[in-house]
Amino acid sequence: MAEEKELLRYNPAPIESKWQERWAADPKMYAAEGPDCVKPKYYVLEMLPYPSGQLHMGHVRNYAIGDALARYMWMRGYNVMHPMGWDAFGLPAENAALKNNTPPREWTLANIAAMKRQFNRLGMAFDWSTEVTTCLPDYYRWNQWFFLRMYEKGLVYRKKSKVNWCPECATVLANEQVIDGCCWRHEDTKVELRDLEQWFFRITAYAEELLDDLAKLDGWPEKVRTMQRNWIGRSKGTEIDFFLEEKVDQGPGTEGATLAQDDKRVRIRVFTTRVDTIFGATSVQLAPEHPVVARLSASNPALRVKVTELLEEQKKAREGGDVGAIEKHGVPTGRFAINPYSGERVPIWVGNYVLMDYGTGAIMSVPAHDERDFEFATKYGIPIRQVIKPVQEAEGSESLPFVSEDGVLVNSGEYDGLTCLQAQKLLQESAARQGFGEAKVIFRLKDWGVSRQRYWGTPIPMIHCPKDGLVPVPEDQLPVLLPEKIEITQTGGSPLGRVPEFVNVICPKCGGPARRETDTMDTFVDSSWYFYRYIDAKNSSAPFSRVRAEYWFPIDQYIGGVEHAILHLIYSRFWTKMMRDLGMITNGEPVERQFSQGMVIKDGAKMSKSKGNVVSPDDMVARYGADSTRMYSLFAAPPDRDLDWQEDGVAGVSRFLARVWKLSTAHEGVVLKGHDFSRAGSGDSISGALASEGSSSPIEKKLLRKMHQTIAKITKDFEGRWHFNTCIAAIMEYVNELQAADAQLSSGEVAAPAVEQMLKNLALLLAPFAPYLAAELWEQLGGDGSILRHPWPESDPGLAKEDEIEIPVQINGKLTTVVKVPAGSDAKAIEAAALADPKVQLRIAGKTVVKVIVVPGRAVNLVVK
RNA sequence: GCGGAAGUGGUGAAAUGGCAAACACACCAGCCUUAGGAGCUGGCGCCCAAAAGGCUUGCGGGUUCAAGUCCCGCCUUCCGCACCA
């Protein structure tokens, strides 16, 4: 007795370890076939993790989603590519090295081994034969190869620039890695601005295309597309030259007297989106770092002091992350600029709110038609001149600033009376004709600074020769290997600079002594193209084969956290376009469909070590099993929403799986006994045919109906909206019905072949969500071969249909009762049934039915007076 | 300020414009028992002792025979961008 009970008890641990072993013994199981495969291809990809040593719940969720999809697609007969790898370069390895005195490589590889064990324990269906580890020379040599290709194409350059410097990381950060003025890795560390020689990728060469192609990415979340659109920040406008005034007509002893001759033709180029307001420009504002400011303040120490102050304010605000919050300050230079259209002279100011790195670093200030200019002019008593009138003269109260483009020009000479848009066009044409301006599109997107002064990254394959300048490392000398033995410190520049064997090289051009570049590449370089490497991971003569890329790309489905919506996904798109232009691939976008899953939350906050609300996947797996842990992460919320982690919920899913186990094992005898006569050559891919013999009992029909409905629901969700939470709920409902019919399942009231069909399909439906249990039940039920490659069950619409349906009856829109009618009843029959209902009769007694709306199969509404 | 998403029971949530709260969790009552982190039965939005009935999807309007769902305005929360000229 006790033994029997023990048998019926669901215990995930032995089941899961049994299957884990079997799967490990069959490494080909998850391998994709080559481009000559007759099956349609499906490339499902989840973002590769950083090998910190520990998977967290966000990972579990991410990979549970992708794994469910991959398994489903296998069952649907696709040639599935489902790879995994490691984003293995990066600073934490160096920090760990400092802390534990472990070499970064060792630390990283150990972490990878640990996380791989976790992946396998969770039952993730990854093809490890294509594993990519970005910190290994096999991989990073191709980063260097790409770098050289891009250098040849003029897509790599070097320049001195203000860079974001994280004192904690002791390295430079890309703009994309600065969040609210702080380092993306160190939320409390303010980023400083420093001047350094840096390597850049010319991503701005693709700004227009990166923006335009977003429109084509209709398989991407709108949110991600919008974020990228804002990030690229296209702005259409006009550049116009104001001229520094030649004659300075002021008294003797003023600054003007010292004016040098070459000031005469100095141009101050401004960028504006509203050139139509230019007749209202009453000052020109320069960024503190603008070259003309340096020139004007050279002979004016008082001005120089003021400018330094403004610059300081700006810098502080930038480092504080809230540039918008600083108080607007400015200082007049005492000099004037000439408006090229009107010849008017306007004062030149320096403003702390004008940014050198956006537009031209100079603006024309039109107080009447711009909020900021208005505020500034009011503060400093600069004239405010209205030059745009609303189209419909809102009488009297002309409240300024009037910023709408819906207006007509006034006080604008020959342009008076034109609409804003007409005027913009004519003014641009006029400027171009006279050579003092042009139409211009500018972007917020900046070139991608890829230099890092760190050790644990891809060495940049360049050589500095005192004679030949910058010399690329010849291709046959790749890879430039990272030296293994190295002392890691966080100060004093790149650690590589202190390794003489690394630094000192022979110049490939002149053969003389030269120095190797000691910067390494941003790790986002690694992750910009890793998914191309998966398809040809062992290729030693090229990053990947073109034929394979043409077969596998674009990726059918990419899944990852929304935190990568800008950085990683923009870089990846850029890299794909760049490779296309190198002739390596034909696709212009890497990813067909992109999915951003929500965060995992606990107690109202994102799980994080600092908040102390981390739940360890290992813990959950140990307590409830991998199936329960994965399945809960899919059941608790739709995948795109944030998920509130509640351990009670995991226990609930675990109890559900226990019920499934009990149900299936309790009736497996019926299945196995009935097997001999049920398999008339059709294998166990059971169709609905056996149920339509006409001899089946009502309960059997009912259960089969539920089964077909459940199959239909889940299939539809996989194809479309991915609400796996309701898929699992549907399976629960199905199991609840089966369980309620427990007695009939064993009594023969439900025929053995039907029981077999119901239980086998239950295992198949569970396969994407709870792979261990599904495999075990499949085997116990005598299922053929691997469940992973068994065809997904098909729903028979005829059998899924209800015989009788309930129709809600409303009177004047208010629910009154529900009537039962045969399925497929027409409007007339439904109306009759509704009117015949006693409750309805009571309600309409003495009143007139004005109108009857019948939506067959849906509802009836009686409009009554 | 601009852009995006969301707001439904005690909780996570569900609902092609057609019975709001499916499926779970928690809780309550009962049963069972060699007691388990078990199992089974029932209850569980709010008002009302119960029934009958009424009310209920952030707030206010609108469209519609019918609105959680569509439209307009507002409030709140979260996310992204932000003196971007």
Coordinates of C-alpha atoms in Angstrom, one line a residue, chain A residues 70-369:
Chain A
A70 CA 12.4 26.3 -29.9
R71 CA 10.8 23.0 -28.7
Y72 CA 7.5 24.0 -30.2
M73 CA 9.2 24.7 -33.6
W74 CA 11.0 21.4 -33.5
M75 CA 7.7 19.6 -32.9
R76 CA 6.3 21.6 -35.8
G77 CA 8.9 20.0 -38.0
Y78 CA 11.3 23.0 -38.5
N79 CA 15.0 22.9 -38.8
V80 CA 15.7 24.8 -35.6
M81 CA 18.8 26.7 -34.8
H82 CA 18.9 27.3 -31.0
P83 CA 22.5 28.2 -29.9
M84 CA 24.1 29.6 -26.8
G85 CA 27.3 31.3 -26.0
W86 CA 29.1 33.7 -23.6
D87 CA 29.6 37.4 -23.7
A88 CA 32.8 36.8 -21.9
F89 CA 35.0 39.9 -22.1
G90 CA 34.4 42.7 -19.7
L91 CA 35.5 44.4 -16.5
P92 CA 34.1 42.1 -13.8
A93 CA 36.7 39.6 -14.7
E94 CA 39.4 42.2 -14.0
N95 CA 37.8 43.2 -10.8
A96 CA 37.6 39.5 -9.7
A97 CA 41.3 39.2 -10.7
L98 CA 42.1 42.1 -8.4
K99 CA 40.1 40.7 -5.6
N100 CA 41.0 37.0 -5.7
N101 CA 44.2 37.1 -7.6
T102 CA 42.7 34.8 -10.2
P103 CA 43.6 35.5 -13.9
P104 CA 40.6 36.8 -15.8
R105 CA 40.6 34.0 -18.2
E106 CA 40.6 31.3 -15.6
W107 CA 37.8 33.1 -13.6
T108 CA 35.7 33.5 -16.8
L109 CA 36.1 29.9 -18.0
A110 CA 35.2 28.6 -14.5
N111 CA 32.1 30.7 -14.5
I112 CA 31.2 29.5 -17.9
A113 CA 31.5 25.9 -16.7
A114 CA 29.3 26.6 -13.7
M115 CA 26.6 28.4 -15.7
K116 CA 26.6 25.7 -18.3
R117 CA 25.8 23.2 -15.6
Q118 CA 22.9 25.4 -14.6
F119 CA 21.6 25.6 -18.1
N120 CA 21.8 21.8 -18.4
R121 CA 20.1 21.4 -15.1
L122 CA 17.3 23.6 -16.3
G123 CA 16.9 21.4 -19.3
M124 CA 17.6 24.1 -21.9
A125 CA 17.7 22.7 -25.4
F126 CA 20.9 24.4 -26.6
D127 CA 23.2 23.1 -29.3
W128 CA 26.5 23.3 -27.5
S129 CA 28.5 22.2 -30.5
T130 CA 28.2 25.8 -31.8
E131 CA 29.0 27.5 -28.5
V132 CA 30.6 30.9 -28.9
T133 CA 32.9 32.3 -26.2
T134 CA 33.9 35.8 -27.1
C135 CA 37.0 35.9 -25.0
L136 CA 38.7 33.2 -26.9
P137 CA 41.1 34.0 -29.8
D138 CA 39.0 31.9 -32.1
Y139 CA 36.3 34.5 -31.8
Y140 CA 38.0 37.8 -31.0
R141 CA 40.4 37.4 -33.9
W142 CA 37.4 38.1 -36.1
N143 CA 36.7 41.3 -34.2
Q144 CA 40.2 42.4 -35.2
W145 CA 39.6 41.2 -38.8
F146 CA 36.4 43.3 -38.9
F147 CA 38.3 46.2 -37.4
L148 CA 40.8 46.1 -40.3
R149 CA 38.1 45.8 -42.9
M150 CA 36.3 48.8 -41.4
Y151 CA 39.6 50.7 -41.3
E152 CA 40.1 50.1 -45.0
K153 CA 36.6 51.3 -45.6
G154 CA 37.1 54.5 -43.6
L155 CA 34.6 53.4 -41.0
V156 CA 37.2 53.4 -38.2
Y157 CA 39.0 56.6 -37.2
R158 CA 40.9 58.1 -34.4
K159 CA 40.3 61.5 -32.8
K160 CA 40.8 63.4 -29.7
S161 CA 37.6 63.9 -28.0
K162 CA 35.8 64.5 -24.8
V163 CA 35.0 61.2 -23.5
N164 CA 33.0 59.8 -20.7
W165 CA 35.3 58.5 -18.1
C166 CA 34.2 56.2 -15.3
P167 CA 36.7 56.5 -12.4
E168 CA 35.5 53.2 -11.0
C169 CA 36.1 51.3 -14.2
A170 CA 39.1 53.4 -15.0
T171 CA 38.0 53.5 -18.6
V172 CA 36.1 55.3 -21.2
L173 CA 32.4 54.6 -21.7
A174 CA 30.3 55.0 -24.8
N175 CA 27.5 57.6 -24.7
E176 CA 25.1 54.6 -24.6
Q177 CA 26.7 53.4 -21.4
V178 CA 26.1 56.6 -19.5
I179 CA 22.9 56.6 -17.6
D180 CA 21.8 59.8 -15.8
G181 CA 25.4 61.0 -15.7
C182 CA 26.5 57.8 -14.0
C183 CA 28.3 54.7 -15.2
W184 CA 26.0 51.9 -16.4
R185 CA 28.0 49.5 -14.2
H186 CA 28.3 51.8 -11.2
E187 CA 25.0 53.5 -10.7
D188 CA 26.4 55.8 -8.0
T189 CA 29.6 56.8 -9.8
K190 CA 29.5 60.0 -11.7
V191 CA 31.0 60.0 -15.1
E192 CA 33.7 62.6 -15.7
L193 CA 34.6 64.2 -19.0
R194 CA 38.2 63.8 -20.2
D195 CA 40.1 64.6 -23.3
L196 CA 41.6 61.5 -24.9
E197 CA 42.7 60.1 -28.2
Q198 CA 40.1 57.5 -29.1
W199 CA 39.1 55.0 -31.7
F200 CA 35.7 55.4 -33.2
F201 CA 33.4 53.5 -35.5
R202 CA 31.5 55.6 -37.9
I203 CA 28.1 54.5 -37.0
T204 CA 26.7 57.9 -38.1
A205 CA 27.4 56.9 -41.7
Y206 CA 24.4 54.6 -41.2
A207 CA 22.3 57.0 -39.2
E208 CA 19.8 57.6 -41.9
E209 CA 19.4 53.9 -42.8
L210 CA 19.2 52.8 -39.2
L211 CA 16.4 55.2 -38.8
D212 CA 14.6 54.5 -42.0
D213 CA 14.7 50.8 -41.7
L214 CA 13.0 50.9 -38.3
A215 CA 9.8 51.4 -40.3
K216 CA 10.3 48.0 -41.8
L217 CA 10.8 46.2 -38.5
D218 CA 7.2 45.4 -37.9
G219 CA 8.1 42.3 -36.0
W220 CA 9.7 44.5 -33.3
P221 CA 8.0 46.0 -30.3
E222 CA 6.9 49.6 -30.9
K223 CA 8.6 50.6 -27.7
V224 CA 12.0 49.4 -28.9
R225 CA 11.6 51.1 -32.3
T226 CA 10.6 54.4 -30.6
M227 CA 13.5 54.3 -28.2
Q228 CA 15.9 53.8 -31.2
R229 CA 14.2 56.5 -33.1
N230 CA 14.7 58.9 -30.3
W231 CA 18.2 57.8 -29.8
I232 CA 19.1 58.4 -33.4
G233 CA 17.3 61.7 -33.2
R234 CA 17.0 63.0 -36.7
S235 CA 16.4 66.7 -37.0
K236 CA 15.7 68.6 -40.2
G237 CA 16.7 72.2 -40.5
T238 CA 19.0 74.7 -41.9
E239 CA 22.6 75.9 -41.3
I240 CA 23.1 79.6 -41.7
D241 CA 26.3 81.7 -41.5
F242 CA 26.2 84.8 -39.4
F243 CA 29.3 87.0 -40.0
L244 CA 31.3 88.5 -37.3
E245 CA 31.0 92.2 -37.7
E246 CA 33.9 93.8 -39.5
K247 CA 33.9 97.3 -38.2
V248 CA 33.7 97.8 -34.5
D249 CA 32.5 101.3 -34.2
Q250 CA 33.2 102.0 -30.6
G251 CA 35.2 104.5 -28.8
P252 CA 39.0 104.3 -28.6
G253 CA 40.4 101.8 -26.1
T254 CA 37.7 99.2 -26.6
E255 CA 38.2 95.6 -27.6
G256 CA 37.4 96.6 -31.2
A257 CA 40.6 98.5 -31.5
T258 CA 42.6 95.4 -31.2
L259 CA 40.6 93.6 -33.8
A260 CA 42.9 91.7 -36.1
Q261 CA 42.4 91.9 -39.8
D262 CA 41.4 88.3 -40.3
D263 CA 38.3 88.7 -38.1
K264 CA 36.7 90.2 -41.1
R265 CA 35.3 87.1 -42.7
V266 CA 34.7 85.0 -39.7
R267 CA 31.6 83.0 -40.1
I268 CA 29.5 81.8 -37.2
R269 CA 27.4 78.9 -38.5
V270 CA 24.2 78.2 -36.6
F271 CA 21.8 75.3 -37.0
T272 CA 18.1 75.9 -36.7
T273 CA 15.0 74.0 -37.4
R274 CA 13.1 77.2 -37.8
V275 CA 14.9 79.3 -40.3
D276 CA 11.6 81.0 -41.0
T277 CA 12.0 82.9 -37.7
I278 CA 15.4 84.3 -38.6
F279 CA 14.1 87.9 -38.9
G280 CA 13.3 87.6 -35.2
A281 CA 16.8 86.6 -34.2
T282 CA 18.0 89.2 -31.7
S283 CA 21.2 87.6 -30.6
V284 CA 23.5 84.8 -31.5
Q285 CA 24.4 82.4 -28.7
L286 CA 27.7 80.4 -28.7
A287 CA 28.6 77.3 -26.7
P288 CA 31.4 78.2 -24.2
E289 CA 33.8 75.9 -26.1
H290 CA 33.0 77.4 -29.5
P291 CA 36.2 78.3 -31.3
V292 CA 35.0 81.9 -32.0
V293 CA 34.6 82.3 -28.3
A294 CA 38.2 81.4 -27.7
R295 CA 39.2 83.9 -30.4
L296 CA 37.1 86.7 -28.9
S297 CA 38.2 86.1 -25.4
A298 CA 41.9 85.9 -26.3
S299 CA 42.2 89.6 -25.9
N300 CA 39.6 89.9 -23.2
P301 CA 40.6 88.4 -19.9
A302 CA 37.3 89.4 -18.2
L303 CA 35.3 87.6 -20.8
R304 CA 37.6 84.6 -20.5
V305 CA 36.9 84.3 -16.8
K306 CA 33.2 84.4 -17.4
V307 CA 33.3 81.9 -20.1
T308 CA 35.3 79.5 -17.9
E309 CA 32.6 79.9 -15.3
L310 CA 29.9 79.0 -17.9
L311 CA 31.8 76.0 -19.0
E312 CA 32.3 74.9 -15.5
E313 CA 28.5 75.1 -14.9
Q314 CA 27.8 73.2 -18.0
K315 CA 30.3 70.5 -17.2
K316 CA 28.9 70.1 -13.7
A317 CA 25.4 69.8 -15.0
R318 CA 26.5 67.2 -17.5
E319 CA 28.3 65.2 -15.0
G320 CA 25.2 65.5 -12.8
G321 CA 23.2 64.0 -15.6
D322 CA 20.6 66.7 -15.7
V323 CA 21.7 69.3 -18.2
G324 CA 18.1 70.7 -18.4
A325 CA 18.1 71.6 -14.8
I326 CA 20.9 74.2 -14.7
E327 CA 19.9 77.9 -14.6
K328 CA 20.4 79.6 -17.9
H329 CA 23.3 82.0 -17.8
G330 CA 25.1 84.0 -20.4
V331 CA 27.6 86.7 -21.0
P332 CA 27.7 89.2 -23.9
T333 CA 30.9 89.2 -25.8
G334 CA 30.6 92.9 -26.7
R335 CA 30.8 91.9 -30.3
F336 CA 28.2 91.6 -33.0
A337 CA 27.2 89.3 -35.8
I338 CA 25.5 90.2 -39.1
N339 CA 22.2 88.4 -40.0
P340 CA 22.9 87.5 -43.7
Y341 CA 19.3 88.0 -44.7
S342 CA 18.6 91.3 -43.2
G343 CA 22.1 92.7 -42.6
E344 CA 21.0 93.4 -39.1
R345 CA 23.7 93.4 -36.4
V346 CA 22.8 91.3 -33.3
P347 CA 24.9 90.9 -30.2
I348 CA 27.0 87.7 -29.7
W349 CA 26.6 86.0 -26.4
V350 CA 28.0 83.0 -24.8
G351 CA 25.4 80.7 -23.2
N352 CA 25.8 77.9 -20.7
Y353 CA 22.9 76.1 -22.3
V354 CA 24.4 75.9 -25.8
L355 CA 26.1 72.6 -26.4
M356 CA 29.2 72.3 -28.5
D357 CA 28.5 68.7 -29.6
Y358 CA 25.1 69.2 -31.0
G359 CA 24.5 71.0 -34.2
T360 CA 27.2 73.6 -34.8
G361 CA 27.6 74.7 -31.3
A362 CA 26.0 78.0 -32.1
I363 CA 22.4 79.1 -32.3
M364 CA 20.4 82.1 -33.4
S365 CA 18.2 83.2 -30.6
V366 CA 14.6 84.0 -31.5
P367 CA 12.9 85.0 -28.2
A368 CA 9.5 85.5 -29.7
H369 CA 9.3 81.9 -31.0

